[in-house]
PDB file of C-alpha atoms in Angstrom:
ATOM      1  CA  ASP A 996     -15.930  -5.006  11.444  1.00 87.00           C
ATOM      2  CA  GLN A 997     -13.012  -2.564  11.908  1.00 91.00           C
ATOM      3  CA  TRP A 998     -13.395  -1.576   8.346  1.00 95.00           C
ATOM      4  CA  VAL A 999     -15.977   1.286   6.952  1.00 96.00           C
ATOM      5  CA  SER A1000     -16.310   3.280   3.491  1.00 94.00           C
ATOM      6  CA  PRO A1001     -14.019   6.410   3.124  1.00 91.00           C
ATOM      7  CA  GLY A1002     -15.494   9.117   5.565  1.00 85.00           C
ATOM      8  CA  GLY A1003     -16.485   6.600   8.407  1.00 81.00           C
ATOM      9  CA  THR A1004     -19.974   6.900   8.180  1.00 81.00           C
ATOM     10  CA  ALA A1005     -20.912   3.480   6.107  1.00 89.00           C
ATOM     11  CA  PRO A1006     -20.081  -0.069   6.750  1.00 90.00           C
ATOM     12  CA  ALA A1007     -17.638  -1.419   4.326  1.00 92.00           C
ATOM     13  CA  LYS A1008     -19.280  -3.328   1.255  1.00 92.00           C
ATOM     14  CA  TRP A1009     -16.688  -5.869   0.601  1.00 96.00           C
ATOM     15  CA  ALA A1010     -17.496  -9.477   1.033  1.00 92.00           C
ATOM     16  CA  LEU A1011     -16.427 -12.019   3.029  1.00 95.00           C
ATOM     17  CA  VAL A1012     -15.071 -15.051   1.021  1.00 95.00           C
ATOM     18  CA  ASP A1013     -13.065 -18.478   1.386  1.00 87.00           C
ATOM     19  CA  GLY A1014     -13.113 -18.549   5.302  1.00 86.00           C
ATOM     20  CA  GLY A1015     -12.706 -14.616   5.923  1.00 89.00           C
ATOM     21  CA  ALA A1016     -10.867 -12.754   3.168  1.00 97.00           C
ATOM     22  CA  MET A1017     -12.062  -9.694   2.375  1.00 97.00           C
ATOM     23  CA  GLN A1018     -12.798  -9.119  -1.280  1.00 98.00           C
ATOM     24  CA  VAL A1019     -12.867  -6.201  -3.244  1.00 97.00           C
ATOM     25  CA  LYS A1020     -16.365  -4.568  -4.266  1.00 95.00           C
ATOM     26  CA  GLY A1021     -17.833  -1.564  -4.149  1.00 92.00           C
ATOM     27  CA  GLY A1022     -15.390   1.289  -3.394  1.00 95.00           C
ATOM     28  CA  ASN A1023     -12.093   1.812  -1.197  1.00 97.00           C
ATOM     29  CA  ILE A1024     -12.522   0.573   2.352  1.00 97.00           C
ATOM     30  CA  VAL A1025     -10.518   2.268   5.450  1.00 97.00           C
ATOM     31  CA  THR A1026      -9.918   1.550   9.104  1.00 97.00           C
ATOM     32  CA  LYS A1027     -12.046   2.822  11.524  1.00 95.00           C
ATOM     33  CA  GLU A1028      -8.851   3.787  13.773  1.00 96.00           C
ATOM     34  CA  LYS A1029      -6.141   6.123  12.365  1.00 96.00           C
ATOM     35  CA  PHE A1030      -2.525   5.732  12.954  1.00 97.00           C
ATOM     36  CA  ALA A1031       0.473   8.010  12.940  1.00 94.00           C
ATOM     37  CA  GLY A1032       3.835   7.861  14.132  1.00 96.00           C
ATOM     38  CA  HIS A1033       5.982   4.646  13.270  1.00 98.00           C
ATOM     39  CA  PHE A1034       4.412   1.418  12.851  1.00 98.00           C
ATOM     40  CA  LYS A1035       4.691  -2.001  11.349  1.00 98.00           C
ATOM     41  CA  LEU A1036       1.939  -3.115   8.931  1.00 98.00           C
ATOM     42  CA  HIS A1037       1.580  -7.047   7.853  1.00 98.00           C
ATOM     43  CA  VAL A1038      -0.880  -7.796   4.585  1.00 98.00           C
ATOM     44  CA  GLU A1039      -1.570 -10.624   2.637  1.00 98.00           C
ATOM     45  CA  PHE A1040      -3.406 -10.462  -0.612  1.00 98.00           C
ATOM     46  CA  ARG A1041      -3.866 -12.422  -3.664  1.00 98.00           C
ATOM     47  CA  VAL A1042      -4.459 -11.057  -7.246  1.00 98.00           C
ATOM     48  CA  PRO A1043      -7.264 -12.529  -9.713  1.00 97.00           C
ATOM     49  CA  TYR A1044      -6.065 -14.487 -13.059  1.00 96.00           C
ATOM     50  CA  ILE A1045      -7.248 -12.006 -15.458  1.00 94.00           C
ATOM     51  CA  PRO A1046      -5.473 -13.294 -18.909  1.00 91.00           C
ATOM     52  CA  THR A1047      -7.428 -11.094 -20.843  1.00 91.00           C
ATOM     53  CA  ALA A1048      -6.271  -7.922 -19.580  1.00 91.00           C
ATOM     54  CA  SER A1049      -2.988  -6.014 -19.410  1.00 88.00           C
ATOM     55  CA  GLY A1050      -1.049  -3.474 -17.107  1.00 87.00           C
ATOM     56  CA  GLN A1051      -3.103  -1.801 -14.615  1.00 91.00           C
ATOM     57  CA  GLY A1052      -6.117  -3.921 -15.610  1.00 86.00           C
ATOM     58  CA  ARG A1053      -4.532  -7.120 -14.394  1.00 93.00           C
ATOM     59  CA  GLY A1054      -5.363  -7.417 -10.328  1.00 94.00           C
ATOM     60  CA  ASN A1055      -5.090  -3.683  -9.734  1.00 97.00           C
ATOM     61  CA  SER A1056      -5.453  -2.483  -5.855  1.00 98.00           C
ATOM     62  CA  GLY A1057      -3.384  -0.879  -3.479  1.00 98.00           C
ATOM     63  CA  VAL A1058      -2.808  -0.464   0.489  1.00 98.00           C
ATOM     64  CA  TYR A1059      -2.251   2.892   1.739  1.00 98.00           C
ATOM     65  CA  LEU A1060      -0.389   3.905   4.489  1.00 98.00           C
ATOM     66  CA  GLN A1061      -2.332   7.161   6.843  1.00 97.00           C
ATOM     67  CA  GLY A1062      -4.582   6.754   3.454  1.00 97.00           C
ATOM     68  CA  ARG A1063      -2.281   8.621   1.638  1.00 97.00           C
ATOM     69  CA  TYR A1064       0.964   6.670   0.504  1.00 98.00           C
ATOM     70  CA  GLU A1065       0.156   3.623  -1.741  1.00 98.00           C
ATOM     71  CA  VAL A1066       1.975   0.310  -2.128  1.00 98.00           C
ATOM     72  CA  GLN A1067       0.934  -1.214  -5.543  1.00 98.00           C
ATOM     73  CA  VAL A1068      -0.957  -4.610  -5.549  1.00 98.00           C
ATOM     74  CA  LEU A1069      -1.053  -5.538  -9.246  1.00 98.00           C
ATOM     75  CA  ASP A1070      -0.598  -9.064 -10.976  1.00 97.00           C
ATOM     76  CA  SER A1071       3.160  -8.379 -12.289  1.00 97.00           C
ATOM     77  CA  TYR A1072       3.931 -12.124 -12.420  1.00 97.00           C
ATOM     78  CA  GLY A1073       6.739 -12.696 -14.818  1.00 95.00           C
ATOM     79  CA  ILE A1074       7.649  -9.096 -15.748  1.00 96.00           C
ATOM     80  CA  PRO A1075      11.462  -8.498 -16.216  1.00 96.00           C
ATOM     81  CA  ALA A1076      13.282  -6.822 -13.688  1.00 95.00           C
ATOM     82  CA  ASP A1077      14.567  -3.860 -15.991  1.00 96.00           C
ATOM     83  CA  LYS A1078      10.919  -3.591 -17.143  1.00 96.00           C
ATOM     84  CA  LEU A1079       9.282  -2.959 -13.723  1.00 97.00           C
ATOM     85  CA  ALA A1080       7.674   0.505 -12.989  1.00 95.00           C
ATOM     86  CA  GLN A1081       6.401   2.487  -9.758  1.00 94.00           C
ATOM     87  CA  GLY A1082       3.141   1.190 -11.019  1.00 95.00           C
ATOM     88  CA  ASP A1083       4.055  -2.390 -10.598  1.00 97.00           C
ATOM     89  CA  CYS A1084       3.616  -4.635  -7.344  1.00 98.00           C
ATOM     90  CA  GLY A1085       5.756  -4.042  -4.871  1.00 98.00           C
ATOM     91  CA  GLY A1086       5.951  -0.503  -5.989  1.00 98.00           C
ATOM     92  CA  ILE A1087       5.540   2.734  -3.977  1.00 98.00           C
ATOM     93  CA  TYR A1088       3.230   4.495  -6.302  1.00 96.00           C
ATOM     94  CA  GLY A1089       5.072   7.783  -7.645  1.00 93.00           C
ATOM     95  CA  VAL A1090       8.008   7.148  -5.401  1.00 96.00           C
ATOM     96  CA  ALA A1091       9.911   3.915  -6.088  1.00 97.00           C
ATOM     97  CA  LYS A1092       9.869   0.960  -8.326  1.00 97.00           C
ATOM     98  CA  PRO A1093      10.240  -2.500  -7.372  1.00 98.00           C
ATOM     99  CA  PRO A1094      14.178  -3.174  -7.682  1.00 97.00           C
ATOM    100  CA  VAL A1095      13.541  -7.067  -8.377  1.00 98.00           C
ATOM    101  CA  ASN A1096      10.320  -9.055  -9.121  1.00 98.00           C
ATOM    102  CA  VAL A1097       9.407 -11.382  -6.572  1.00 98.00           C
ATOM    103  CA  CYS A1098       5.635 -11.674  -7.576  1.00 98.00           C
ATOM    104  CA  LYS A1099       3.934 -14.914  -7.541  1.00 98.00           C
ATOM    105  CA  ALA A1100       1.598 -16.006  -9.680  1.00 97.00           C
ATOM    106  CA  PRO A1101      -2.330 -14.569  -9.722  1.00 97.00           C
ATOM    107  CA  THR A1102      -4.411 -16.709  -7.201  1.00 97.00           C
ATOM    108  CA  VAL A1103      -1.397 -17.584  -4.926  1.00 98.00           C
ATOM    109  CA  TRP A1104      -1.381 -15.581  -1.312  1.00 98.00           C
ATOM    110  CA  GLN A1105       1.551 -13.173  -1.160  1.00 98.00           C
ATOM    111  CA  SER A1106       2.573 -10.458   1.667  1.00 98.00           C
ATOM    112  CA  TYR A1107       3.594  -7.190   2.345  1.00 98.00           C
ATOM    113  CA  ASP A1108       5.501  -6.353   5.903  1.00 98.00           C
ATOM    114  CA  ILE A1109       5.672  -2.859   5.782  1.00 98.00           C
ATOM    115  CA  ASP A1110       7.707  -0.445   8.224  1.00 98.00           C
ATOM    116  CA  TYR A1111       6.185   3.081   8.111  1.00 98.00           C
ATOM    117  CA  GLN A1112       7.659   6.106   9.945  1.00 98.00           C
ATOM    118  CA  ALA A1113       4.991   9.151   9.333  1.00 97.00           C
ATOM    119  CA  PRO A1114       6.052  12.474   8.255  1.00 97.00           C
ATOM    120  CA  VAL A1115       8.130  14.603  10.649  1.00 97.00           C
ATOM    121  CA  CYS A1116       6.014  17.876  11.263  1.00 97.00           C
ATOM    122  CA  LYS A1117       7.223  21.198  12.442  1.00 97.00           C
ATOM    123  CA  ASP A1118       4.566  24.240  12.812  1.00 96.00           C
ATOM    124  CA  GLY A1119       1.590  22.164  11.337  1.00 94.00           C
ATOM    125  CA  LYS A1120       3.719  21.328   7.986  1.00 95.00           C
ATOM    126  CA  PRO A1121       6.042  18.500   7.413  1.00 96.00           C
ATOM    127  CA  ALA A1122       9.610  18.907   7.514  1.00 97.00           C
ATOM    128  CA  GLU A1123      10.943  15.548   7.125  1.00 97.00           C
ATOM    129  CA  PRO A1124       9.204  13.052   4.363  1.00 98.00           C
ATOM    130  CA  ALA A1125       7.742   9.805   5.591  1.00 98.00           C
ATOM    131  CA  ILE A1126       9.907   6.805   5.350  1.00 98.00           C
ATOM    132  CA  MET A1127       9.129   3.462   4.377  1.00 98.00           C
ATOM    133  CA  SER A1128      10.760  -0.015   3.972  1.00 98.00           C
ATOM    134  CA  VAL A1129       8.899  -3.000   2.458  1.00 98.00           C
ATOM    135  CA  VAL A1130       9.355  -6.836   2.427  1.00 98.00           C
ATOM    136  CA  PHE A1131       7.557  -8.474  -0.385  1.00 98.00           C
ATOM    137  CA  ASN A1132       7.302 -12.232  -0.163  1.00 98.00           C
ATOM    138  CA  GLY A1133      10.212 -12.084   2.219  1.00 98.00           C
ATOM    139  CA  THR A1134      12.455  -9.899   0.060  1.00 98.00           C
ATOM    140  CA  LYS A1135      13.249  -6.620   0.993  1.00 98.00           C
ATOM    141  CA  LEU A1136      12.253  -4.182  -1.935  1.00 98.00           C
ATOM    142  CA  HIS A1137      12.551  -0.803  -0.372  1.00 98.00           C
ATOM    143  CA  ASP A1138      14.790   0.044   2.694  1.00 98.00           C
ATOM    144  CA  HIS A1139      14.172   3.438   4.380  1.00 98.00           C
ATOM    145  CA  VAL A1140      12.855   5.261   1.342  1.00 98.00           C
ATOM    146  CA  ARG A1141      12.207   8.723   2.100  1.00 97.00           C
ATOM    147  CA  LEU A1142       8.727   9.398   0.480  1.00 97.00           C
ATOM    148  CA  ALA A1143      10.117  12.711  -1.646  1.00 96.00           C
ATOM    149  CA  ARG A1144      11.424  13.337  -5.109  1.00 92.00           C
ATOM    150  CA  LYS A1145      12.760  15.509  -7.030  1.00 89.00           C
ATOM    151  CA  GLY A1146      10.831  18.925  -7.615  1.00 87.00           C
ATOM    152  CA  LYS A1147      10.994  21.209 -10.805  1.00 90.00           C
ATOM    153  CA  ASP A1148      13.779  23.392  -9.057  1.00 92.00           C
ATOM    154  CA  GLY A1149      15.957  19.698  -8.602  1.00 90.00           C
ATOM    155  CA  ASN A1150      15.406  20.192  -4.990  1.00 92.00           C
ATOM    156  CA  GLU A1151      13.737  17.387  -2.793  1.00 93.00           C
ATOM    157  CA  GLU A1152       9.812  17.674  -2.419  1.00 95.00           C
ATOM    158  CA  ILE A1153       8.208  15.786  -0.013  1.00 96.00           C
ATOM    159  CA  VAL A1154       5.563  13.726  -1.046  1.00 96.00           C
ATOM    160  CA  THR A1155       2.422  14.540   1.015  1.00 96.00           C
ATOM    161  CA  ASN A1156      -0.227  12.133  -1.059  1.00 96.00           C
ATOM    162  CA  THR A1157       0.317   9.547  -3.874  1.00 95.00           C
ATOM    163  CA  THR A1158      -1.992   9.026  -6.481  1.00 93.00           C
ATOM    164  CA  ALA A1159      -5.469   8.110  -5.720  1.00 94.00           C
ATOM    165  CA  GLY A1160      -4.490   8.823  -2.001  1.00 96.00           C
ATOM    166  CA  MET A1161      -7.208  10.345   0.414  1.00 96.00           C
ATOM    167  CA  GLY A1162      -5.391  13.757   1.082  1.00 94.00           C
ATOM    168  CA  GLY A1163      -5.874  15.540   3.868  1.00 93.00           C
ATOM    169  CA  ASP A1164      -3.408  16.733   6.356  1.00 96.00           C
ATOM    170  CA  PRO A1165      -0.389  15.038   6.091  1.00 95.00           C
ATOM    171  CA  CYS A1166       0.743  15.815   9.970  1.00 96.00           C
ATOM    172  CA  ALA A1167      -2.586  14.336  10.889  1.00 96.00           C
ATOM    173  CA  PRO A1168      -3.063  10.684  11.834  1.00 97.00           C
ATOM    174  CA  GLY A1169      -4.460   8.406   8.835  1.00 97.00           C
ATOM    175  CA  PRO A1170      -6.292   5.211   8.154  1.00 97.00           C
ATOM    176  CA  ILE A1171      -5.015   1.909   6.373  1.00 98.00           C
ATOM    177  CA  MET A1172      -6.977   2.355   3.184  1.00 98.00           C
ATOM    178  CA  LEU A1173      -7.474  -0.497   0.585  1.00 98.00           C
ATOM    179  CA  GLN A1174      -8.043   0.258  -2.980  1.00 98.00           C
ATOM    180  CA  ASP A1175     -11.097  -0.645  -5.086  1.00 97.00           C
ATOM    181  CA  HIS A1176      -9.443  -0.502  -8.477  1.00 95.00           C
ATOM    182  CA  GLY A1177     -12.263  -2.386 -10.439  1.00 94.00           C
ATOM    183  CA  ASN A1178     -10.598  -6.089  -9.819  1.00 96.00           C
ATOM    184  CA  PRO A1179     -11.813  -8.893  -7.233  1.00 97.00           C
ATOM    185  CA  VAL A1180      -8.422  -8.992  -5.233  1.00 98.00           C
ATOM    186  CA  GLN A1181      -8.544 -10.512  -2.057  1.00 98.00           C
ATOM    187  CA  TYR A1182      -6.989  -9.582   1.404  1.00 98.00           C
ATOM    188  CA  ARG A1183      -6.905 -11.475   4.777  1.00 98.00           C
ATOM    189  CA  ASN A1184      -4.376 -11.686   8.236  1.00 97.00           C
ATOM    190  CA  ILE A1185      -3.712  -7.994   8.398  1.00 97.00           C
ATOM    191  CA  TRP A1186      -2.435  -6.614  11.346  1.00 97.00           C
ATOM    192  CA  LEU A1187      -0.537  -3.645  12.753  1.00 98.00           C
ATOM    193  CA  LEU A1188       1.803  -2.679  15.382  1.00 97.00           C
ATOM    194  CA  PRO A1189       3.149   0.318  16.774  1.00 96.00           C
ATOM    195  CA  VAL A1190       7.208   0.556  17.111  1.00 95.00           C
ATOM    196  CA  LYS A1191       7.813   2.270  20.411  1.00 88.00           C
ATOM    197  CA  GLN A1192      10.715   4.673  20.114  1.00 72.00           C
TER     198      GLN A1192
END
């Protein structure tokens, strides 16, 4: 009951299954509450077994911080580390690929522990990018990654929204968003703790 459809006006359409897990169905969902600053997010998920699909069609979903920055959820089980891309499970979409593959087999519960710091803003604009660390199934994949990339001029460009993020003002609080990418991914045991400075 703490989740709604984007826009916050309609209840989330996802079904509760298997003793309380939320299963993707009927569009993205977002938390009623919005978050900024520094916080830790724990999420457990499991991807379905879809042997006839490949690439982004295998258990695709995503966890978005402030509705803008995606940590990818996908069945990337068994992909060699040197073949992993930013769009594989554990990747920060559009920013950083996972350095190793720690994915469990589809239908097995997995976990993310994400330490997130919102962008530092001055005069209503990001002056420093958001920073994210990701522990996936107990292995630290990303350690204080600046959510930025090299711009066309070669200088650092602050990322304010990854693919399919909600966009909006990167200096404003945003919800946690779980993505519907057409696959019946399940989520459970989601909690968030602010980090006191």
